[in-house]
Structure formats: C-alpha cells, structure tokens
Amino acid sequence: MAEQKMINNRYKILSNIGADKSGYFLTLQDSEDQKKYYTKLIKIENNKLSAKSLYALQLRMQRLVRFSHTNIISVTEPELAEEGMLIKQTSVSGSSLKEIIQKQGRPLPMKTAYRISLDIASALAALHSEGLVHGELDPSHIWIDPEGKAYLSFLELPPAFDTERPIYEMPDLTPGTEPQPDADIFSFGVLLLEMCTALSPYRSTGDATDVEEYSHIFAYYRECVSESAGLEVPELVPVLSRCLTDNKALRFKDGEELYWAIRKIVEKDVPKKDLPPKEDLPSPQKNKKKSGKKTGGQTGFETSKKKSGSAALPIALVILLFIGVGIYLWLHQPEFLNDFPKISFNAKQKESETTPVYQETLSLLHVTQTAMEVQSIQKMAEELPTETPLPTETPLPEPTATQPPRPITALTGRSIRWLADDSLMAAVPEESFTMGIDNTFLFDMDGILPRHRVSLNAYWIDVKEVTQAQYARCVAEGVCQPIERIADEWMGDDLPIMNVRWTDAQVYCSWAGKRLPTEAEWEKAARGTDGRLYPWGNFSRSIGIYPNRLHRSGEDPDDLSPYGVMDMAGNVSEWVNDFFSETRLINDSELVNPIGPISGNMHTVKGGSFLSQEQESASFTFNRSGAAPDTVRNYGFRCVVSADAVDTTKAAEDEALTLASSVNSADNPADCTNRARFVSDITIPDGTVVEKGQWITKTWELENYGTCSWTENYKVVWSDENYTNSQKLFDIGVDLKPGERGEISVTFPAQGNGDTHISFVLANTDGETFGLGERGRGDLYIEYNAE
C-alpha cells in the first residue's frame, strides 16, 4: 500500500495510518473537489471476513449514508476499487478517545468526561430514534476535536483499531443476532465507568456463549457500581447501574432515555471547578427561531441560577424595549401582530413551573440535520436582500450569454444531451423497485437473483448503446484502446460498439465524464417499478419478431423501457460495473444503492443479444450472466451519471422521450392460490390429422377456480421435454377472475411424426408454474396425428 499513490484514478493517498485484520486505514484526498476523507480499504484478498459479513457491512454503511447529526462523522456510499471496497468518512482533526485516555490517564477530568458523555449520548439518541444501532461503541469509535467536542465514528480510529472491542460488548448468550439499542447502552456504561472512575472494565475471554462468564460479567459491574457510590458526582451511580445491569426491565430502553438521564445530571449544581464553559454545549436557541423559555443565555453545564439583583436592570430594559416595539407595530403595522402566533400566558407560565430547563434541548435529539437541510438554510441566507441600496445613477450591465450552472432534475420522460460524447440520456428518478425473480418459467437459467427491494438515487442513463463512432472519438484522443476484432458485416458508425473488454467500457465512460451502471441501475432502467418481465412490458413476443441481426443503436422501436431506454433486450449484451456471483446474499430489508460483491473473477453482463440462442430468456430484465473482464465477445455497454452531478455546463435539455406502456398486473394477495380446471377443447380435438410443419392454433376452454385473478399476461409454458419449440412462452390473452371461464390459445408449427402428445403448464408473471387440478399437477396438452 505504501507504494500506491492513487486509488480509482481519483483519490490521492495522503497517509497510510495503519491496518487491522481486514484492511488498511488511509487518509485520502479527492482530486476532483479536494475534500479529505478518513478511509478504510477492505482488502480483496481478505480471508477474515466471510461473504455474509462483507454483505452485512456494505448494507450497514448504506443505511448510514443519509443519516447526519452534529455529533456523528458522516460517511459516504461504499465504493469499489481495484484493491477492494472503500468506506469513506469525513476527515476531522483531533484524537480518538482511546489515545486521550492513554495520554491523560484515568479517570478523565470530570469536565471532559461529562462533555464526551453528553455528546455521545446525544448521537446515540438520534441513531436509535431512526431505528439505527451503532453496535461497535468503544474508545476507538469516538473522536475528540481540538475544541473538546466528541463525535461518534463508524470507522475504527487509531491507535487501537478496534483491538479491544470485546471489552465493551454486551454479554449475549444468543450470538449472531442483529445488535439492538441495549448493546449501545451497555457499551456506553463501560465507557462511562472507564472515563469517570479508576475501576477497570471486565476483560472477558471472548466466549459469548459461556453462561458462567455471562453471570460473572454482570456481577463484576454490580460490584463496580457499589464502589462508585463515593464518586464526587453520585448522580452517576444510577446511570451506571441502569447501563450495566442484566435486568432488561431496569436498563435504559434506548439512547434518548439515556440522554435525558445524563442531561439531568448536567443541569444540576455540580461543582463549579468541573463545569465546562457555557460555549461547550450548543444552545437550543441556536436551533430555533423562537424559544418559549428564557434561560438568561445560560447553556451547557452552567447553572441558570443568578442573583435576582444583578439581572433586574437588564430584564427591565428588555421589557421596556418589547413594549415600545409592540406599541409601534400596533399603531403602524397591525397586520404583523395578527399573523404572529398566539401564546397563552397562563399555559406558558404553567409549563415553566413544571418543565425542567434541560428539556429545551429536545430538538437536538430528533433533528438529524441532513445535508439537504443545511444547503437549504445556506441558500435562504444567500437570498436575503442586502441592506446596501444599489446606486440609481449606475446603469445595470448588459446580460451576457454565459449563464451560471443550473441543475437539471431527473424526471421520468425527460432527456438530456450529454455534451462530452453527444449521447442522449434518459432520466431515472429516485424510487424503489423490485429486482430479480424467484421462479423462471421452467427456463434453465443460472445465477438469477431472488426477488428483493432496492432503492436507488436518481441518475441518467444512455438511451442507446455506445456506438462505434462515439468509441472511435475516445480512441482518437488516445484514451481508449482500439477494437480490432469486429467482423466486416458488423462495422458501422451507428452500430453499437462490441467486442470490448470490461476495462475498455470503464475507460470510455470515465473519458466521457460518466461511469458504468451498477447491475441494479441497469435493471431498474430496463424494468421500471411495476416488476415487468421485459423492457416493453409483460407480453411475450413471438420468435419471429425478435431481430436476428445487429442493428443501429435505437433502431428497434419495440425494444423500449418505461424510462425510454432502448435495446435493453436485444442488439448486444452489455457490461455493467458489478462483479458477478451466481449466489448472492439478499437481506429482507431494502437495499440502498447496492454495488454488488466486493471482488470476483468475473463481471456481470446484462441484456439479450442478436446472437442469443434463447432469445426469450435473454430478453428478461432479470437475466444475468458473468464473463471474465478481458473477454472479447459480442458485448457492448452504455454509461450512467448520478443526477446530482448533472448541470447545464455538462448537458443540454432535450425533447421528451417516448416511454413503454405500463403493464396490466393483478393486485393479488400474497397468499392467493392459482388453480385451473379443463373445460373443453375448442380447436384441434384429440386425434386431429395435421401436416408436419404446418402452423396450428390450439385453443382450450379453462376455468380459474383458484383465489388469484389471472391477467392477460399469465403464461402458457411449453413444458414438454420430448419436443422443442423456438417459442416457449405464450400469453393467455384474457383476464379471468376466480370462478370465470375463458379461451386460451397457443400457436406453433406442428412437430413430431404420427401420434404426437405435447404438454404445457400455466404460469403467473412471477414465473411460478402450475398445472391442472386441485394439486396443480395435471397436464394441459394437445394430441394430434402429424403426417
């Protein structure tokens, strides 16, 4: 690592801080915006972390990306690099709590311990209120800045790098479960004991299932709490007791309850020598435009008690000032007073008598202070009118052709012209969709992901596959490698580039100021949010409609997605950014911006190809395969760019796109059943003589006697293994509610010689098949005599 200077051709390594069993800790600088990050690089060759734990880590960090709080160091989306997975968080100057304890010794000064306790309790309260848990709280996850403010870190900090984590873990006889808020509460109690007393934390053997040690740990802390009764601030004893007890009924239920317990101690008259200055804690008034309680400007640990004589004169002046302003407004601007919120004096007086001063900080717990909110406040401040009038004698300057950058919102149906490579791009808004499928209509398809929910940020994706002319521009500029193995009949400026390696596709997208899509981004652009089977919807094409030749990018008007993206079922298969794995761990909770496995020998390929042997299955939006990154085959690609990176300096707004129609899907309950009963043959009764190769249409009358409603896109599936047909899926073409009957047909060329029996089954649009009868095992078949 010491020899490496850049990561992903973007992040400059400023320092190599250290390493633990799973990766390196680095300080990086983004070459684009010069921001600095404290980063952990999870190594590809890491043998300490299982695939499940890597997946859990990625999922956890994704949940924390949108969370923000004044006492929590923010993290960014996990990012794949050639060396592994990057987890980045904002770089903050200061030292870890572990380092401070090592340098200053224990116990810490009460002023310092209280400040850290209150800051971390506030962070835990905000986390728990959002349904999140830190789960790894210890001194190597707490950062103290030069002003003494404490921050909660999601990455391990030097110098310990999590080496003493077992000391702070709550004993649990059922390991392997997701951590709950009480795990953070216990860890906080151990930290509090360590900061405020000379007592040592219990050093366990690390066997979480040891019943005897389990009881020893809690017995040890009960003894510690009793010895702590002689503390200079005895109010800490019940807090320690409720953090370190094995009685769940007595333990703090979450960080918010813990915060108020700490806050009560802070608001009391603790010894003056241990009080931090008032600016050590944020004032509630800074977070509110109006405050219903007067505190005389006191915040933090400083008591609000003052001698009444010293405060009488300023209070009287303030009262006279408010009276004067009120009279002026009443005489000159009465409408202002009418709009002012009415406050009941009696109710307010009663509240001030019964509500403790510390409850003014309640807003600090529940406001997560997201970046969008901060930006909104900054924007409002920038738009405030200046008090300095413009000189009237100076004429305004003539408007220039140069306009400031303006963001372009990603709305469905909207398009932009990306200036770097003159590509048309379609908007894909931020929303969730269903990815994968649980059943596959009896197709032999490997590596299909099970159904799961995915949430993606908004982005723009190329409407068409990158063409040979576009790629040639990148080659001409000396960035992309020439493609040498395209057959003459597949050459043409408007034809998609093909036979590119994965690295070739990645280099092109980077050259154009974009990137390769993730598998989830590609699938959502093809599938939309209605769970369709093909980009154009759920209806099955007859094989004759599939183009069996390479065509110009965007030439097939029927191969169109719900966002207006073209050729996602045909033309050429496409590289995406993710490593490929045939099996993938899928969590029940919704994934946010997934980036796929952390490493692998192959990358994922999506979409059908004009050379596909199975055109039907290749056209499925959920279909996927893998190929080595240096594979030279009929693979092309398209690029994406995140919505927040698009403005009028990089793109021009274009015309509205044509979109694929929405699908007609049945709103069936999850536990409904599909049952079918044969009623009669409408065409080609058993034994009918037909000519081999003749196109025939077989029609049955069936009854839906299950509890699911059938839509017109339910399928008849060719299930016979003795005969093959180019088309395997046929739409039933009718909507049948439970108890209704309808005619269902299939059309295909007659096969076989002599007496021929061909079997079919039915399927819903989730790929789940069922036959006739109560148990769904009966054949739907055709029998004829082929001559």
Coordinates of C-alpha atoms in Angstrom, one line a residue, residues 323-588:
I323 CA -43.3 47.3 25.0
G324 CA -42.0 50.1 22.7
V325 CA -41.8 47.8 19.7
G326 CA -45.3 46.4 20.4
I327 CA -46.9 49.9 20.5
Y328 CA -45.2 50.8 17.2
L329 CA -46.4 47.7 15.5
W330 CA -49.9 48.1 16.9
L331 CA -50.1 51.7 15.5
H332 CA -48.3 51.3 12.2
Q333 CA -48.4 47.5 11.2
P334 CA -51.3 45.8 12.9
E335 CA -51.3 43.0 10.3
F336 CA -47.9 41.9 11.5
L337 CA -49.3 41.3 15.0
N338 CA -52.3 39.4 13.5
D339 CA -50.0 37.0 11.9
F340 CA -47.9 36.4 15.0
P341 CA -48.7 33.1 16.8
K342 CA -50.8 33.5 19.9
I343 CA -49.3 32.2 23.1
S344 CA -51.4 31.6 26.2
F345 CA -49.6 33.3 29.1
N346 CA -51.2 31.0 31.7
A347 CA -50.3 27.9 29.8
K348 CA -46.7 29.1 29.3
Q349 CA -46.4 30.0 32.9
K350 CA -47.6 26.6 34.0
E351 CA -45.1 25.0 31.6
S352 CA -42.2 27.0 33.0
E353 CA -43.2 25.8 36.5
T354 CA -43.3 22.1 35.7
T355 CA -40.8 21.6 32.8
P356 CA -37.1 21.3 33.6
V357 CA -34.7 23.6 31.9
Y358 CA -32.9 20.7 30.1
Q359 CA -36.0 19.8 28.0
E360 CA -35.2 22.8 25.8
T361 CA -32.6 20.6 24.1
L362 CA -35.3 18.1 22.9
S363 CA -35.0 19.4 19.4
L364 CA -31.3 18.5 19.3
L365 CA -32.2 14.8 19.7
H366 CA -34.7 14.5 16.9
V367 CA -33.2 16.8 14.2
T368 CA -30.8 14.8 12.1
Q369 CA -29.6 17.9 10.3
T370 CA -29.3 16.4 6.8
A371 CA -27.1 17.9 4.2
M372 CA -30.1 19.0 2.2
E373 CA -31.4 21.0 5.2
V374 CA -28.1 22.7 5.7
Q375 CA -27.9 23.6 2.0
S376 CA -31.5 24.9 2.1
I377 CA -30.6 27.2 5.1
Q378 CA -27.5 28.4 3.3
K379 CA -29.5 29.1 0.2
M380 CA -32.0 31.1 2.2
A381 CA -29.2 33.1 3.8
E382 CA -27.7 33.9 0.3
E383 CA -31.1 35.1 -1.0
L384 CA -31.7 37.6 1.9
P385 CA -31.7 41.1 0.5
T386 CA -28.7 43.3 1.2
E387 CA -29.2 46.5 3.3
T388 CA -26.9 48.4 0.9
P389 CA -29.1 50.0 -1.9
L390 CA -27.9 49.9 -5.5
P391 CA -26.8 53.3 -6.8
T392 CA -29.5 54.6 -9.1
E393 CA -27.2 56.5 -11.3
T394 CA -25.2 53.4 -12.4
P395 CA -26.9 51.5 -15.3
L396 CA -27.3 47.7 -14.9
P397 CA -24.8 45.7 -17.0
E398 CA -26.0 44.1 -20.2
P399 CA -26.8 40.4 -19.8
T400 CA -24.1 38.1 -21.1
A401 CA -24.5 34.8 -22.9
T402 CA -22.8 32.9 -20.1
Q403 CA -25.3 31.6 -17.6
P404 CA -24.4 30.1 -14.2
P405 CA -24.6 26.3 -13.9
R406 CA -28.2 25.1 -13.3
P407 CA -29.1 21.6 -12.1
I408 CA -31.4 19.5 -14.3
T409 CA -33.9 17.5 -12.4
A410 CA -34.3 13.8 -13.3
L411 CA -38.0 13.3 -14.1
T412 CA -39.5 10.3 -15.9
G413 CA -39.7 11.0 -19.6
R414 CA -37.1 13.8 -19.5
S415 CA -33.9 13.6 -21.6
I416 CA -30.6 15.4 -21.8
R417 CA -27.9 15.7 -24.4
W418 CA -24.6 14.8 -22.7
L419 CA -22.0 17.2 -24.2
A420 CA -18.8 15.2 -23.7
D421 CA -19.8 12.4 -26.1
D422 CA -23.0 13.7 -27.7
S423 CA -25.2 11.0 -26.2
L424 CA -28.9 11.2 -25.4
M425 CA -29.6 10.2 -21.8
A426 CA -32.8 9.3 -20.0
A427 CA -33.8 10.2 -16.5
V428 CA -34.4 7.5 -13.9
P429 CA -35.9 9.2 -10.8
E430 CA -35.2 8.2 -7.2
E431 CA -37.6 5.4 -6.2
S432 CA -37.7 1.8 -5.1
F433 CA -38.2 -1.2 -7.4
T434 CA -38.3 -5.0 -7.3
M435 CA -35.1 -6.7 -8.6
G436 CA -34.7 -10.3 -9.5
I437 CA -37.3 -13.1 -9.6
D438 CA -38.0 -16.3 -7.6
N439 CA -39.1 -18.6 -10.5
T440 CA -38.1 -18.7 -14.1
F441 CA -41.0 -20.3 -16.2
L442 CA -39.0 -23.6 -16.4
F443 CA -36.1 -21.9 -18.2
D444 CA -32.7 -23.3 -17.3
M445 CA -31.2 -20.1 -16.1
D446 CA -28.3 -20.0 -13.6
G447 CA -27.3 -17.2 -11.2
I448 CA -30.7 -15.5 -11.1
L449 CA -31.1 -13.3 -8.0
P450 CA -34.2 -13.8 -5.8
R451 CA -36.8 -11.1 -5.6
H452 CA -35.8 -8.2 -3.4
R453 CA -36.5 -4.5 -3.0
V454 CA -33.8 -2.0 -4.0
S455 CA -33.8 1.8 -3.6
L456 CA -31.6 3.9 -5.9
N457 CA -30.7 7.5 -6.0
A458 CA -31.8 9.4 -9.2
Y459 CA -29.5 9.0 -12.2
W460 CA -29.3 9.4 -16.0
I461 CA -28.6 6.5 -18.4
D462 CA -27.7 6.4 -22.1
V463 CA -30.8 5.9 -24.2
K464 CA -28.8 4.0 -26.7
E465 CA -25.8 1.7 -26.5
V466 CA -22.5 3.4 -27.1
T467 CA -21.9 3.5 -30.9
Q468 CA -18.7 2.7 -32.8
A469 CA -18.4 6.3 -33.9
Q470 CA -18.6 7.5 -30.3
Y471 CA -16.0 5.0 -29.2
A472 CA -13.8 6.0 -32.1
R473 CA -13.6 9.6 -30.7
C474 CA -12.2 8.2 -27.5
V475 CA -9.7 6.2 -29.4
A476 CA -8.7 9.2 -31.5
E477 CA -8.0 11.2 -28.3
G478 CA -5.6 8.5 -27.2
V479 CA -7.7 7.4 -24.2
C480 CA -9.5 4.2 -25.3
Q481 CA -7.9 1.1 -26.8
P482 CA -8.8 0.3 -30.5
I483 CA -11.1 -2.6 -31.0
E484 CA -9.6 -4.9 -33.7
R485 CA -11.9 -7.9 -33.9
I486 CA -15.2 -6.7 -35.3
A487 CA -16.4 -8.6 -38.4
D488 CA -16.9 -6.5 -41.6
E489 CA -20.7 -7.1 -41.6
W490 CA -20.9 -5.7 -38.0
M491 CA -19.0 -2.5 -38.8
G492 CA -20.8 0.9 -39.0
D493 CA -20.7 4.2 -37.2
D494 CA -24.3 3.9 -35.9
L495 CA -23.9 0.3 -34.9
P496 CA -23.2 -0.4 -31.2
I497 CA -19.5 -0.9 -30.3
M498 CA -18.9 -4.6 -29.5
N499 CA -16.1 -7.0 -28.6
V500 CA -15.0 -4.5 -25.9
R501 CA -13.4 -5.7 -22.7
W502 CA -14.9 -4.6 -19.4
T503 CA -11.9 -2.3 -18.8
D504 CA -12.5 -0.8 -22.3
A505 CA -16.0 0.1 -21.3
Q506 CA -14.9 1.5 -17.9
V507 CA -12.3 3.7 -19.6
Y508 CA -14.7 5.1 -22.1
C509 CA -17.3 6.0 -19.5
S510 CA -14.7 7.7 -17.4
W511 CA -13.4 9.6 -20.5
A512 CA -17.0 10.9 -21.1
G513 CA -17.3 12.0 -17.5
K514 CA -19.7 9.1 -16.7
R515 CA -19.4 5.6 -15.3
L516 CA -20.6 2.1 -15.9
P517 CA -24.0 1.4 -14.4
T518 CA -24.4 -0.9 -11.4
E519 CA -26.4 -4.0 -12.1
A520 CA -29.3 -2.6 -10.1
E521 CA -29.2 0.7 -12.1
W522 CA -29.2 -1.2 -15.4
E523 CA -32.1 -3.5 -14.3
K524 CA -34.2 -0.6 -13.0
A525 CA -33.8 1.3 -16.2
A526 CA -35.0 -1.8 -18.1
R527 CA -37.7 -2.9 -15.7
G528 CA -39.2 0.2 -14.0
T529 CA -41.2 -0.1 -10.8
D530 CA -44.0 -2.4 -12.0
G531 CA -42.0 -5.6 -12.0
R532 CA -42.2 -6.2 -15.8
L533 CA -40.6 -9.2 -17.4
Y534 CA -39.3 -7.4 -20.5
P535 CA -38.5 -3.8 -21.1
W536 CA -41.6 -3.3 -23.1
G537 CA -43.9 -5.0 -20.6
N538 CA -45.2 -8.5 -19.8
F539 CA -46.4 -9.7 -23.2
S540 CA -44.3 -12.3 -24.9
R541 CA -43.0 -11.7 -28.4
S542 CA -43.3 -14.4 -31.0
I543 CA -39.8 -15.5 -32.0
G544 CA -40.2 -14.0 -35.5
I545 CA -40.4 -10.5 -34.0
Y546 CA -37.0 -10.6 -32.4
P547 CA -34.4 -9.0 -34.7
N548 CA -31.9 -11.7 -35.6
R549 CA -29.3 -9.2 -36.8
L550 CA -27.2 -6.4 -35.4
H551 CA -29.0 -3.1 -36.0
R552 CA -28.2 0.6 -35.4
S553 CA -28.5 1.7 -31.8
G554 CA -32.0 2.6 -31.0
E555 CA -33.5 1.3 -34.3
D556 CA -35.9 -1.2 -32.8
P557 CA -38.9 0.9 -31.6
D558 CA -40.5 -2.1 -29.8
D559 CA -37.4 -2.7 -27.6
L560 CA -38.3 0.2 -25.3
S561 CA -38.3 0.6 -21.5
P562 CA -40.6 2.5 -19.2
Y563 CA -38.0 5.3 -19.0
G564 CA -37.5 5.5 -22.7
V565 CA -34.2 3.4 -22.8
M566 CA -33.7 1.3 -25.9
D567 CA -32.1 -2.0 -26.9
M568 CA -32.0 -3.5 -23.4
A569 CA -33.5 -6.8 -24.6
G570 CA -31.6 -7.1 -27.9
N571 CA -28.8 -5.9 -30.1
V572 CA -25.8 -6.6 -27.9
S573 CA -25.4 -7.7 -24.3
E574 CA -23.9 -5.1 -22.1
W575 CA -21.2 -4.9 -19.4
V576 CA -22.2 -3.4 -16.0
N577 CA -19.9 -2.4 -13.2
D578 CA -20.6 -5.2 -10.6
F579 CA -18.5 -8.3 -10.0
F580 CA -20.5 -11.4 -10.8
S581 CA -21.5 -14.1 -8.4
E582 CA -24.0 -16.9 -9.1
T583 CA -25.2 -16.7 -5.5
R584 CA -25.9 -13.5 -3.6
L585 CA -26.9 -12.9 0.0
I586 CA -30.1 -10.9 0.0
N587 CA -31.4 -9.3 3.2
D588 CA -35.1 -9.0 3.9

